[in-house]
Coordinates of C-alpha atoms in Angstrom, one line a residue:
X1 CA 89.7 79.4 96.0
X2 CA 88.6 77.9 93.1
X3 CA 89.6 78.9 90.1
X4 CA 88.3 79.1 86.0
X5 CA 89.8 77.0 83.3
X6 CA 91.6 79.7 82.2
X7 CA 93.2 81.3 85.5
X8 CA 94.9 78.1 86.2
X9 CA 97.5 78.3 82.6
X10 CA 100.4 79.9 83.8
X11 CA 102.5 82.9 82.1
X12 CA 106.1 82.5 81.9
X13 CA 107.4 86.1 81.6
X14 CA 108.2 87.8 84.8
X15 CA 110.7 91.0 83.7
X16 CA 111.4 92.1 87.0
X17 CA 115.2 90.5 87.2
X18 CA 116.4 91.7 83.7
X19 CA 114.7 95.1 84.6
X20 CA 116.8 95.7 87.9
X21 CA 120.0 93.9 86.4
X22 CA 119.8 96.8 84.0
X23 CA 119.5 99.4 86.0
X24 CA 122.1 97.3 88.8
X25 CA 124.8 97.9 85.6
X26 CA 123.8 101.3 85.1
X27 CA 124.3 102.5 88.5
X28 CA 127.4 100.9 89.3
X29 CA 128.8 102.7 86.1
X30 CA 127.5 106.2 87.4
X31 CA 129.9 108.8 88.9
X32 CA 128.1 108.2 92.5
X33 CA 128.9 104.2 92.6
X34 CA 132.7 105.3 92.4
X35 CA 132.6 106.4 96.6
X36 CA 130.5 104.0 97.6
X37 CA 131.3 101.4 99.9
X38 CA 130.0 97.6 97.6
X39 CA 129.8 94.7 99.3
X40 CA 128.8 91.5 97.5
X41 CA 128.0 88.2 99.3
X42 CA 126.9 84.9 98.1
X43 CA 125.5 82.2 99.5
X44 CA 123.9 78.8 99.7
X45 CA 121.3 77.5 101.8
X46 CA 120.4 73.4 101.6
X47 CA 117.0 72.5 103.0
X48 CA 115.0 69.3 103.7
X49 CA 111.6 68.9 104.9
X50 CA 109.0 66.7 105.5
X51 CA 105.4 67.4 105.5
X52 CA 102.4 65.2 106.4
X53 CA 99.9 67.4 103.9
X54 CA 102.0 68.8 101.3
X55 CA 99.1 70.0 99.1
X56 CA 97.2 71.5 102.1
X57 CA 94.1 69.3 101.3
X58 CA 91.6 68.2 102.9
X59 CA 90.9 65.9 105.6
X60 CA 91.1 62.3 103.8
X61 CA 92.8 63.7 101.3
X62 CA 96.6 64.5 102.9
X63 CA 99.9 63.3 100.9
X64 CA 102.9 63.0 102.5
X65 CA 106.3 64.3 100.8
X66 CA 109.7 64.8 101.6
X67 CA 110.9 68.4 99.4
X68 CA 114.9 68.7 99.1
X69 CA 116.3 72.6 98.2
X70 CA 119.1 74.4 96.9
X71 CA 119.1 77.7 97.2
X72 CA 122.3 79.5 95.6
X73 CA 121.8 83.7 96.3
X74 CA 123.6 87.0 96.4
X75 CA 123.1 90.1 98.6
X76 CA 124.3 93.3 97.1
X77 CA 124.8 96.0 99.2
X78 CA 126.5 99.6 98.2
X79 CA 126.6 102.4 100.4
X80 CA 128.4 106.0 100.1
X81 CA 127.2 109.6 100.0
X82 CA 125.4 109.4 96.6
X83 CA 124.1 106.0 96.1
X84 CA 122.6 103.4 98.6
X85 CA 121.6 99.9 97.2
X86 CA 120.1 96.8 98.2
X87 CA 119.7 93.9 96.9
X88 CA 118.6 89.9 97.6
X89 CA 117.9 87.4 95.6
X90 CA 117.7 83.8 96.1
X91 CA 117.4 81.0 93.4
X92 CA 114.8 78.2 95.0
X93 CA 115.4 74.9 93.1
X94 CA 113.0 72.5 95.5
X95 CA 112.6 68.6 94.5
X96 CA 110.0 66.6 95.8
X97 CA 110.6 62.9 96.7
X98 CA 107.2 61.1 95.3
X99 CA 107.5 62.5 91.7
X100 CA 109.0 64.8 89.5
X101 CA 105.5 67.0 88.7
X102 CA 106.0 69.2 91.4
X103 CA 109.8 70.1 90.8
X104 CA 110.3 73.4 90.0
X105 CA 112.4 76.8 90.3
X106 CA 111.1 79.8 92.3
X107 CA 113.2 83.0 92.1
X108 CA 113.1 85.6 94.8
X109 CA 114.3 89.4 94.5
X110 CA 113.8 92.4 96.6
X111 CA 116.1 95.8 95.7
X112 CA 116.1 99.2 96.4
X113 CA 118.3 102.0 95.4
X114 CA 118.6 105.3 95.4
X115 CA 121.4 107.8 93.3
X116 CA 122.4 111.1 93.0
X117 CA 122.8 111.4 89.2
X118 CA 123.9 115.3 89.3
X119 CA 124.6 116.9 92.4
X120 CA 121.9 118.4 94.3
X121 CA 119.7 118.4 91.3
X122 CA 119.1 115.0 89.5
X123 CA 118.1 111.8 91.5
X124 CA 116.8 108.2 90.3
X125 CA 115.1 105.6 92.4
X126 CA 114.7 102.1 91.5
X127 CA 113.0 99.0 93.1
X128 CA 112.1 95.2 92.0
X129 CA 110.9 92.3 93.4
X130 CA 109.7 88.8 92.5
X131 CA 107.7 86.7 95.4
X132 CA 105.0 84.3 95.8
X133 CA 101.8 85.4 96.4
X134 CA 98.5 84.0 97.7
X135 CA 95.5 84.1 95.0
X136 CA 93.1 84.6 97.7
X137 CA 92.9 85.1 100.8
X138 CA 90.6 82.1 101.6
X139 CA 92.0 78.3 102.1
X140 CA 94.5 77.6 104.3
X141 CA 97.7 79.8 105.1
X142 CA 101.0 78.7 104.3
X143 CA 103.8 79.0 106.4
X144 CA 106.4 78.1 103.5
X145 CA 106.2 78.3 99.5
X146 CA 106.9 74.3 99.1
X147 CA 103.2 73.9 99.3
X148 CA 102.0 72.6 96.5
X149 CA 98.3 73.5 96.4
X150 CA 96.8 75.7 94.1
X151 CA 96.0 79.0 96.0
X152 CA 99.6 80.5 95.0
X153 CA 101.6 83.1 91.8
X154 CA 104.3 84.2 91.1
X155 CA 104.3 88.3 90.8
X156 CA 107.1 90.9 89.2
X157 CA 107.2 94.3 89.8
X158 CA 109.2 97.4 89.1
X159 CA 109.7 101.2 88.9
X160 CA 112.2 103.4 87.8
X161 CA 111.7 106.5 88.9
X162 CA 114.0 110.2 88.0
X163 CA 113.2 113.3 90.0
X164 CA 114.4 116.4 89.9
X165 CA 115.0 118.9 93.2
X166 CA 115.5 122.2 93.3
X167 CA 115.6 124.8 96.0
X168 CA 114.6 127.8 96.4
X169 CA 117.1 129.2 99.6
X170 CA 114.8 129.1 102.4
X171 CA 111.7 129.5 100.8
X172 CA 110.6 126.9 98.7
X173 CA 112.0 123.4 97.5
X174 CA 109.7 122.2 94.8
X175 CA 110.4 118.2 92.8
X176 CA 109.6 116.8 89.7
X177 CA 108.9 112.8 89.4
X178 CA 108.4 110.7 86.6
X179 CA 107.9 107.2 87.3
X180 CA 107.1 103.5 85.5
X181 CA 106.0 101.0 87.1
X182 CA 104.6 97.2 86.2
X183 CA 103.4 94.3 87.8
X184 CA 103.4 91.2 86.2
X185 CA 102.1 87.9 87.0
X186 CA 102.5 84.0 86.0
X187 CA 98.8 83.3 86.0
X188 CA 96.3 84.2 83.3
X189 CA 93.6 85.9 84.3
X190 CA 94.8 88.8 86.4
X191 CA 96.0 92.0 83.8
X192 CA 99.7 92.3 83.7
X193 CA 100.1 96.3 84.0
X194 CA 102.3 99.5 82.9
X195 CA 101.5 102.8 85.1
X196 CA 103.4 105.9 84.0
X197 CA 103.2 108.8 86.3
X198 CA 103.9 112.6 86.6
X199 CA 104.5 114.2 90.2
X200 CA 104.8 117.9 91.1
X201 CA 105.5 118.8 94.6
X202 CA 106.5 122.6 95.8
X203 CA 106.3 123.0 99.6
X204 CA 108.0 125.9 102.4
X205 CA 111.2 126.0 102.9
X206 CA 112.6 126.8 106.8
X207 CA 111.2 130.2 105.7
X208 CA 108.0 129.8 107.0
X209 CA 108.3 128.6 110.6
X210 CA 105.0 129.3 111.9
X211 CA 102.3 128.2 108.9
X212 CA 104.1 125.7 106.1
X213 CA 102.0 125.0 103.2
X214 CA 102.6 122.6 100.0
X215 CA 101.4 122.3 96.9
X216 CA 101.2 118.9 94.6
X217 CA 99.5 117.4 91.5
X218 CA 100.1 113.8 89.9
X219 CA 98.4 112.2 86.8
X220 CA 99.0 108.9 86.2
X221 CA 98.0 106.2 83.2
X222 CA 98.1 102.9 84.1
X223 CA 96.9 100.1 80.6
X224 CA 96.2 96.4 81.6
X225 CA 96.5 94.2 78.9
X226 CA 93.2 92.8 79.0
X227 CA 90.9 95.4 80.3
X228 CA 91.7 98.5 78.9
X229 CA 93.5 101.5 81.1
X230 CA 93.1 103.3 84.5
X231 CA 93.6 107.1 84.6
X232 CA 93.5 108.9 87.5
X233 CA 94.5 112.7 88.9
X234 CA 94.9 114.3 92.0
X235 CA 95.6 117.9 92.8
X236 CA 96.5 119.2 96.5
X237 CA 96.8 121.7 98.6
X238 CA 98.6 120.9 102.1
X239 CA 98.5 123.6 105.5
X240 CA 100.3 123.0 108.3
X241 CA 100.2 126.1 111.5
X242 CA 102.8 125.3 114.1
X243 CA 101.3 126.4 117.7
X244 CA 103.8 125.2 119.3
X245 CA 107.3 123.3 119.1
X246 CA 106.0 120.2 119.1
X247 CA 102.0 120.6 118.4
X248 CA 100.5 121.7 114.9
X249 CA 97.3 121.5 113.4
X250 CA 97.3 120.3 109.3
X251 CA 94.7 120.5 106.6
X252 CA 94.1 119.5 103.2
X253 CA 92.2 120.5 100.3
X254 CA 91.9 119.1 96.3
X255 CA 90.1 117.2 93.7
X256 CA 90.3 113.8 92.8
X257 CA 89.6 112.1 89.4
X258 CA 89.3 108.2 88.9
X259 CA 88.2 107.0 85.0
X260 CA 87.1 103.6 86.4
X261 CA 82.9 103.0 85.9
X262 CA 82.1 102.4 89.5
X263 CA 79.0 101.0 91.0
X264 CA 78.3 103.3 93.5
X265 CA 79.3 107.1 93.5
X266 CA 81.0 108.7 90.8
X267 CA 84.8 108.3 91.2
X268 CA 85.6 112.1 91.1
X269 CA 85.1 115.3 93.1
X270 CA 86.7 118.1 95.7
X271 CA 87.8 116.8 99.4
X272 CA 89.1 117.8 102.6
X273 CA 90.7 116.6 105.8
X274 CA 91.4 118.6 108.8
X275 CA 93.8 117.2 111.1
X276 CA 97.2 117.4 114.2
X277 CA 100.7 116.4 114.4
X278 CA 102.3 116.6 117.8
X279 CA 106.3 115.2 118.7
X280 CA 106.7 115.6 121.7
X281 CA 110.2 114.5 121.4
X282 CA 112.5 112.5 118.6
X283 CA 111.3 109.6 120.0
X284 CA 107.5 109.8 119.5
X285 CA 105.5 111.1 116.3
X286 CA 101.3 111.2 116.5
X287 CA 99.4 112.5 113.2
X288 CA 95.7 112.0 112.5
X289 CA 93.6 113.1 110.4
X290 CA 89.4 113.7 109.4
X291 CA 87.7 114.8 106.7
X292 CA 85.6 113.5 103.4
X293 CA 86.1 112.1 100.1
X294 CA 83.8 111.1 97.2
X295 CA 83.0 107.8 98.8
X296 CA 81.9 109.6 102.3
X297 CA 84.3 110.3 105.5
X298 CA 87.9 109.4 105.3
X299 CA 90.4 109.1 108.3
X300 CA 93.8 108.6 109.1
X301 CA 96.4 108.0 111.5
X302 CA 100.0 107.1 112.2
X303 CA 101.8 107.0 115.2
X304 CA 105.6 105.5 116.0
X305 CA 107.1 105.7 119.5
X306 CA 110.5 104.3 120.5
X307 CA 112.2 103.7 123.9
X308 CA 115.8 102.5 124.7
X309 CA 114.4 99.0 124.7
X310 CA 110.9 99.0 122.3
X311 CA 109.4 100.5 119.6
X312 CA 105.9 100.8 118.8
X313 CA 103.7 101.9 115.6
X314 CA 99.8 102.2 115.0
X315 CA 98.9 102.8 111.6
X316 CA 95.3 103.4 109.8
X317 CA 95.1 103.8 105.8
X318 CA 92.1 103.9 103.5
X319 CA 92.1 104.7 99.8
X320 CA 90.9 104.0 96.3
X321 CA 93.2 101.0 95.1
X322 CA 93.8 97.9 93.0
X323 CA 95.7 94.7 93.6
X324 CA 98.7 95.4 90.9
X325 CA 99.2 99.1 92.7
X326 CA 99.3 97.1 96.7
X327 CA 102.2 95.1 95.1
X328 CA 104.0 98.4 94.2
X329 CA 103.5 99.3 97.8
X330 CA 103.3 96.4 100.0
X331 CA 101.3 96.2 103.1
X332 CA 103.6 94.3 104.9
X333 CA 105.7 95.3 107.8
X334 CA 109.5 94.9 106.9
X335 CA 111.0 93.0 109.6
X336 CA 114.5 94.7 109.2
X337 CA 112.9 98.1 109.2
X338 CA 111.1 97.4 112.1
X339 CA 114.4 96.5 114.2
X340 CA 116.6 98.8 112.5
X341 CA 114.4 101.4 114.9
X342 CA 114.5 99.3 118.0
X343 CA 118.6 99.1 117.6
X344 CA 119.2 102.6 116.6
X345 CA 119.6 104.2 119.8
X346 CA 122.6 101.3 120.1
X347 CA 123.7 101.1 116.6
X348 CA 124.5 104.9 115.4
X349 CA 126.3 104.3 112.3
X350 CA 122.8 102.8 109.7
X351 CA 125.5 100.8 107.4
X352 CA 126.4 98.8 110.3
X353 CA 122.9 98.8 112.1
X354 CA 121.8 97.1 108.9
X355 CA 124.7 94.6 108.9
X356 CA 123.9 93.9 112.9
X357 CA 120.2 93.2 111.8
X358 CA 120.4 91.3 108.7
X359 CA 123.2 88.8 111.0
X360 CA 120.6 88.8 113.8
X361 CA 117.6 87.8 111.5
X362 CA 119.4 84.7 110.0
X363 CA 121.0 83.5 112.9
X364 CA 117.3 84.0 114.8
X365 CA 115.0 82.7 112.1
X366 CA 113.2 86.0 112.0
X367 CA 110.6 86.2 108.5
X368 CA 111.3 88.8 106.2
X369 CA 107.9 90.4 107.2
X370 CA 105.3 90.8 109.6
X371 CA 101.7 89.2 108.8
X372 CA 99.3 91.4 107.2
X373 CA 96.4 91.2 105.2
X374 CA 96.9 88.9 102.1
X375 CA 96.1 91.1 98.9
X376 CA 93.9 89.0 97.4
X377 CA 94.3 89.0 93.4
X378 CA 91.6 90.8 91.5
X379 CA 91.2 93.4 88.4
X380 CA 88.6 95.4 90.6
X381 CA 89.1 98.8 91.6
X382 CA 88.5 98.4 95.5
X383 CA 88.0 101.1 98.1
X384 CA 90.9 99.7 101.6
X385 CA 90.3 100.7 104.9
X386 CA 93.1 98.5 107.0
X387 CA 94.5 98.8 110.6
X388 CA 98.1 98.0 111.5
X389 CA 99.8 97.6 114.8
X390 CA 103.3 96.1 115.9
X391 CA 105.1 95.9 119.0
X392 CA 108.9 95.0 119.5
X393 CA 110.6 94.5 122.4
X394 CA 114.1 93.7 122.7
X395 CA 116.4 92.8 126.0
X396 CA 120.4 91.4 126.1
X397 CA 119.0 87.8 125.5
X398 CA 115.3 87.8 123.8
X399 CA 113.7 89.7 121.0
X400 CA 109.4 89.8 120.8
X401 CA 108.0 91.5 117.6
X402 CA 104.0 91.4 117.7
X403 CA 101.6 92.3 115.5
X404 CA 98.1 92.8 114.1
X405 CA 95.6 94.0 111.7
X406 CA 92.4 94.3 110.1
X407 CA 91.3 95.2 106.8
X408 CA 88.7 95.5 104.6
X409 CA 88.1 96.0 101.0
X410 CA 85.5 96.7 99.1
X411 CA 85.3 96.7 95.5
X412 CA 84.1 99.9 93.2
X413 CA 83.7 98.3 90.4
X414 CA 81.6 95.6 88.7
X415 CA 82.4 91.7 88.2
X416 CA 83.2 91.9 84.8
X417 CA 87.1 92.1 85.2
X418 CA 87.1 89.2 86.7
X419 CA 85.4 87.5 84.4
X420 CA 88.5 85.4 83.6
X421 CA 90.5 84.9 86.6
X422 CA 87.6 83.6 88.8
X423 CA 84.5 81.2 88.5
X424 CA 81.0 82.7 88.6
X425 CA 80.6 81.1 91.9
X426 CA 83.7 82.8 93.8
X427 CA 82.8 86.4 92.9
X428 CA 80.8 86.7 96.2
X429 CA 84.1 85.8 98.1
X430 CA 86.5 88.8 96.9
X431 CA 83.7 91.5 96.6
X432 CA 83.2 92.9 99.9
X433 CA 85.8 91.2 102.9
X434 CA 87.2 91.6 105.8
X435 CA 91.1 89.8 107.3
X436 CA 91.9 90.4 110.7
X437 CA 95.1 88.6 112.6
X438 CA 97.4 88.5 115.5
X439 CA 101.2 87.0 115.0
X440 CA 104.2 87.0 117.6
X441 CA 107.6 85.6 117.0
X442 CA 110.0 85.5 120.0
X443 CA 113.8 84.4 120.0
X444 CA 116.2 83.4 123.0
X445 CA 119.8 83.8 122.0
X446 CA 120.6 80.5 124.4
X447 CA 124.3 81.2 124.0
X448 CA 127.2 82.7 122.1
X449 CA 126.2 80.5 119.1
X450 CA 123.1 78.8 119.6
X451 CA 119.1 80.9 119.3
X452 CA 115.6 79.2 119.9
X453 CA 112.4 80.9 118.3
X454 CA 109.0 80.5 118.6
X455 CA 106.2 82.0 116.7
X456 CA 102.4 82.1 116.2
X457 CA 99.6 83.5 114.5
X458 CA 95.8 83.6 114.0
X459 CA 93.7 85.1 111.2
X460 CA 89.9 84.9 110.2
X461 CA 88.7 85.3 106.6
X462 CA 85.2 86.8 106.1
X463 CA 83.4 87.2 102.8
X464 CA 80.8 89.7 103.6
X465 CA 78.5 88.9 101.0
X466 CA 78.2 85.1 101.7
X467 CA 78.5 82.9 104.3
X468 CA 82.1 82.1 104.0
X469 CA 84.0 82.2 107.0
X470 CA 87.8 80.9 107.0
X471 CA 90.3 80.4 110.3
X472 CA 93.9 79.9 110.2
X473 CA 96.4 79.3 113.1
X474 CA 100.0 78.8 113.0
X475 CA 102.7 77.6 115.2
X476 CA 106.3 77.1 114.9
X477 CA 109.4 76.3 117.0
X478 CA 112.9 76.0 115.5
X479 CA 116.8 76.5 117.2
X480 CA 120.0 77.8 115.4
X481 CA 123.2 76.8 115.7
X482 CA 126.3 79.3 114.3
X483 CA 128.8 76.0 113.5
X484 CA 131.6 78.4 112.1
X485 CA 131.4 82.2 111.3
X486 CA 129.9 81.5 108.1
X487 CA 128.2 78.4 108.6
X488 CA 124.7 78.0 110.2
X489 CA 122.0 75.2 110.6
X490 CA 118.5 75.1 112.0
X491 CA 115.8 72.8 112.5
X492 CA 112.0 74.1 112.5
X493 CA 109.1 72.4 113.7
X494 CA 105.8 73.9 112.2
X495 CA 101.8 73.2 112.5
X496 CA 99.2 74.5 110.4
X497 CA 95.1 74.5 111.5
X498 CA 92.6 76.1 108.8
X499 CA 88.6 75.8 109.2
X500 CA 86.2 76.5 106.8
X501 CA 82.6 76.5 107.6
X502 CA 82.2 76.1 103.9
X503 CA 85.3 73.8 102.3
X504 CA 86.2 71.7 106.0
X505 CA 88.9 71.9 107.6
X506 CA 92.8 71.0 107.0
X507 CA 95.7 70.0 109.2
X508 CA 99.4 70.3 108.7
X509 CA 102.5 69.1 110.1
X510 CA 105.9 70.0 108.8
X511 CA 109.7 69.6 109.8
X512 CA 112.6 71.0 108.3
X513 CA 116.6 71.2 108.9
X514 CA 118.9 73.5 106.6
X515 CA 122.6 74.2 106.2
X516 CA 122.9 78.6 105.3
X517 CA 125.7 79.2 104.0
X518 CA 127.8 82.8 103.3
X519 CA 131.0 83.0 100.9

């Protein structure tokens, strides 16, 4: 996507590692760190790969490059009754062969926690993350962030977040959030934000076996540093009448407020939704949902089922959103999450599920994630409507995750906020689109110590108010081999395809062998 002048200087500050080191110190210094269980590893992972198209230009234009990294990290993990924590982080330091331009340092961080400050009472949450991030979703698909083309940011988020619980016997158990959030990028153009939010929640206690009900408001203020602020509010009223064990029908009533000047209907007024839950056992969960909104009918949907030897999720979500808020909540399916389910029914104890899966994924080559739509970078308030299926089956010598999706968003607000990040000829491209994809990685565990994988994927681009019309397939191979209990190599073979019926088509081949080590 081509980009102004302006969007292509690049910000330095991205807080999100000081911001979780912070709160990292504080927790390990609270009275629920002392029984937990810490486990700190570090590691090292050397990489070299060769790619015929190392700027994904082009036909004509290709340039070869071999790209060396080093890659020090460290996994935190901490476990006990009070306090559970995660964290990765990886130091990228990649060097490329045919000049020094492109050398550079790419940090990586995803961390979660969760403590019990005071006893049944006083919790905190806390998350961060640094990653790379596509600007758009048009151009060609990378399949690794040693790319150097110029479709590509850095983004930092975080949010701290106390609650409070209290319960009310068997009645009632009501909470009280406050949460801060920001989202930060390294390219000028897209708003750097701060959200603070307030959230009330009182809902039935075991009390009320036959009809549960809830109650909840939030207001939240969210200033971006260019462009002014975003307030919105939300109050609700949830009903939920049990007919039998496992079927119930739900509904939902409130009013919503957005301070954003749309270009269609005004961003405010009452809604509804009428809806069913039905588990039939522990194994399945259906919930849907119908009803309307300011912007005309809404729906919903989620449904997970699990077998000894599969799990299975559908998912549909549509809502009033922006770019900085999707990277507070990713769309992405978490890989580990996703087998964490399909191993549960084998792997009791979640500590050492978690363990089994994280050893499984690096030994396998599995990504972090499963494709999704790429949430392409904007200041626009945009209304999401996005499908999301996966699939995973697992047997004593393969694993098959699968997946798809399709999304579309559609933005609320005028041009004007993106006045700066994109040229006056790309506004038609991020206005009104649609992603849909398909991706499948498979692995073979060949023996004791050695894994093949395969993977592929397929998505189509459409700009809905142009002609613009992008397709991008993907295909990998690779094999692991576990030298000593702590010592593991793999080489991957990858090839990239991406047509444009507007900017041509590009080709890319890439191989790559690494050492991963653990201390």
């Amino acid at each position: 996507m081509a980009m102004s002048e302006s969007a292509g200087r690049r910000r330095n500050a991205i807080p999100a590692i000081p911001a979780w080191a912070a709160l990292t110190i504080a927790l390990a210094h609270a009275p629920a760190a002392l029984a937990a269980e810490w486990r700190i590893a570090p590691s090292l992972d050397v990489r070299e790969t060769w790619s015929d198209n190392i700027r994904l230009a082009p036909k004509g234009e290709e340039r070869t490059d071999f790209v060396t990294e080093i890659a020090p990290g460290i996994d935190i993990t901490a476990a006990g009754p009070r306090l559970k924590l995660q964290a990765n982080y990886r130091m990228r330091n990649q060097y490329y062969a045919k000049g020094n331009s492109g050398n550079r340092t790419q940090h990586e961080l995803k961390a979660l926690a969760n403590a019990e400050l005071v006893e049944d009472l006083l919790f905190l949450d806390g998350m961060a993350g640094i990653s790379d991030q596509r600007l758009s979703a048009f151009g060609p698909y990378r399949q690794d962030d040693f790319h150097l083309d110029d479709n590509q940011t850095r983004v930092g988020t975080y949010r701290l977040s106390p609650y409070l619980v209290n319960r009310f016997g068997q009645t009632a158990t009501s909470q009280l959030r406050f949460a801060s959030e920001g989202v930060n990028s390294n390219t000028d153009g897209l708003s750097n934000t701060r959200t603070n939010r307030i959230e009330m929640r009182l809902n039935s206690g075991p009390a009320f076996k036959t009809l549960g009900w809830g109650l909840q408001y939030s207001r939240s203020h969210t200033d971006y540093n260019d462009l002014g602020s975003l307030r919105t509010q939300n109050a609700t009223a949830d009903l939920r009448y049990r007919l039998t064990r496992e079927f119930s029908l739900t509904g939902s009533g409130g009013y919503e407020e957005y301070s954003y000047r749309a270009t269609g209907e005004r961003p405010d007024g009452a809604f509804w939704t009428g809806g069913i839950a039905w588990t039939p056992t522990d194994r399945t969960l259906i919930e849907a949902s119908a009803g309307h909104r300011f912007y005309g009918d809404t729906y919903s949907l989620n449904a997970t089922h699990r077998t000894r030897r599969t799990a299975w999720s559908v998912n549909y979500q549509e809502d009033i959103t922006t770019s900085q808020s999707q990277f507070l909540v990713p769309g992405t399916i978490d890989t580990a999450a996703f087998l964490d389910q399909l191993w549960a029914p084998s792997i009791a104890d979640p500590v050492a599920r978690r363990q089994a899966v994280d050893a499984f994924m690096r030994s396998s080559g599995l990504p972090g994630s499963l494709a999704t739509s790429v949430n392409t970078l904007t200041n626009r308030v945009f209304l999401q409507k996005r499908w999301q299926a996966s699939g995973a089956f697992n047997t004593a010598r393969t694993t098959l995750v699968l997946s798809a999706f399709n999304a579309r968003r559609e933005a609320q607000t005028g041009q004007a906020a993106d006045a700066s990040l994109l040229a006056a000829s790309q506004f038609a491209l991020d206005g009104d689109t649609r992603q849909t994809g398909v991706n499948g990685v498979w692995t073979w565990r060949i023996g004791a110590r050695t894994s093949a994988h395969a993977s592929a994927g397929y998505t189509t681009v459409r700009a809905l108010d142009s002609a613009r019309k992008d397709h991008n397939t993907t295909l990998g191979v690779g094999v692991s081999r576990q030298f000593q209990p702590r010592l593991r190599g793999t080489v991957d073979l990858r090839r990239l395809e991406s047509d444009s019926n507007i900017i041509g088509d590009t080709r890319e081949n890439a191989i790559s062998a690494a050492l991963l080590m653990q201390f």
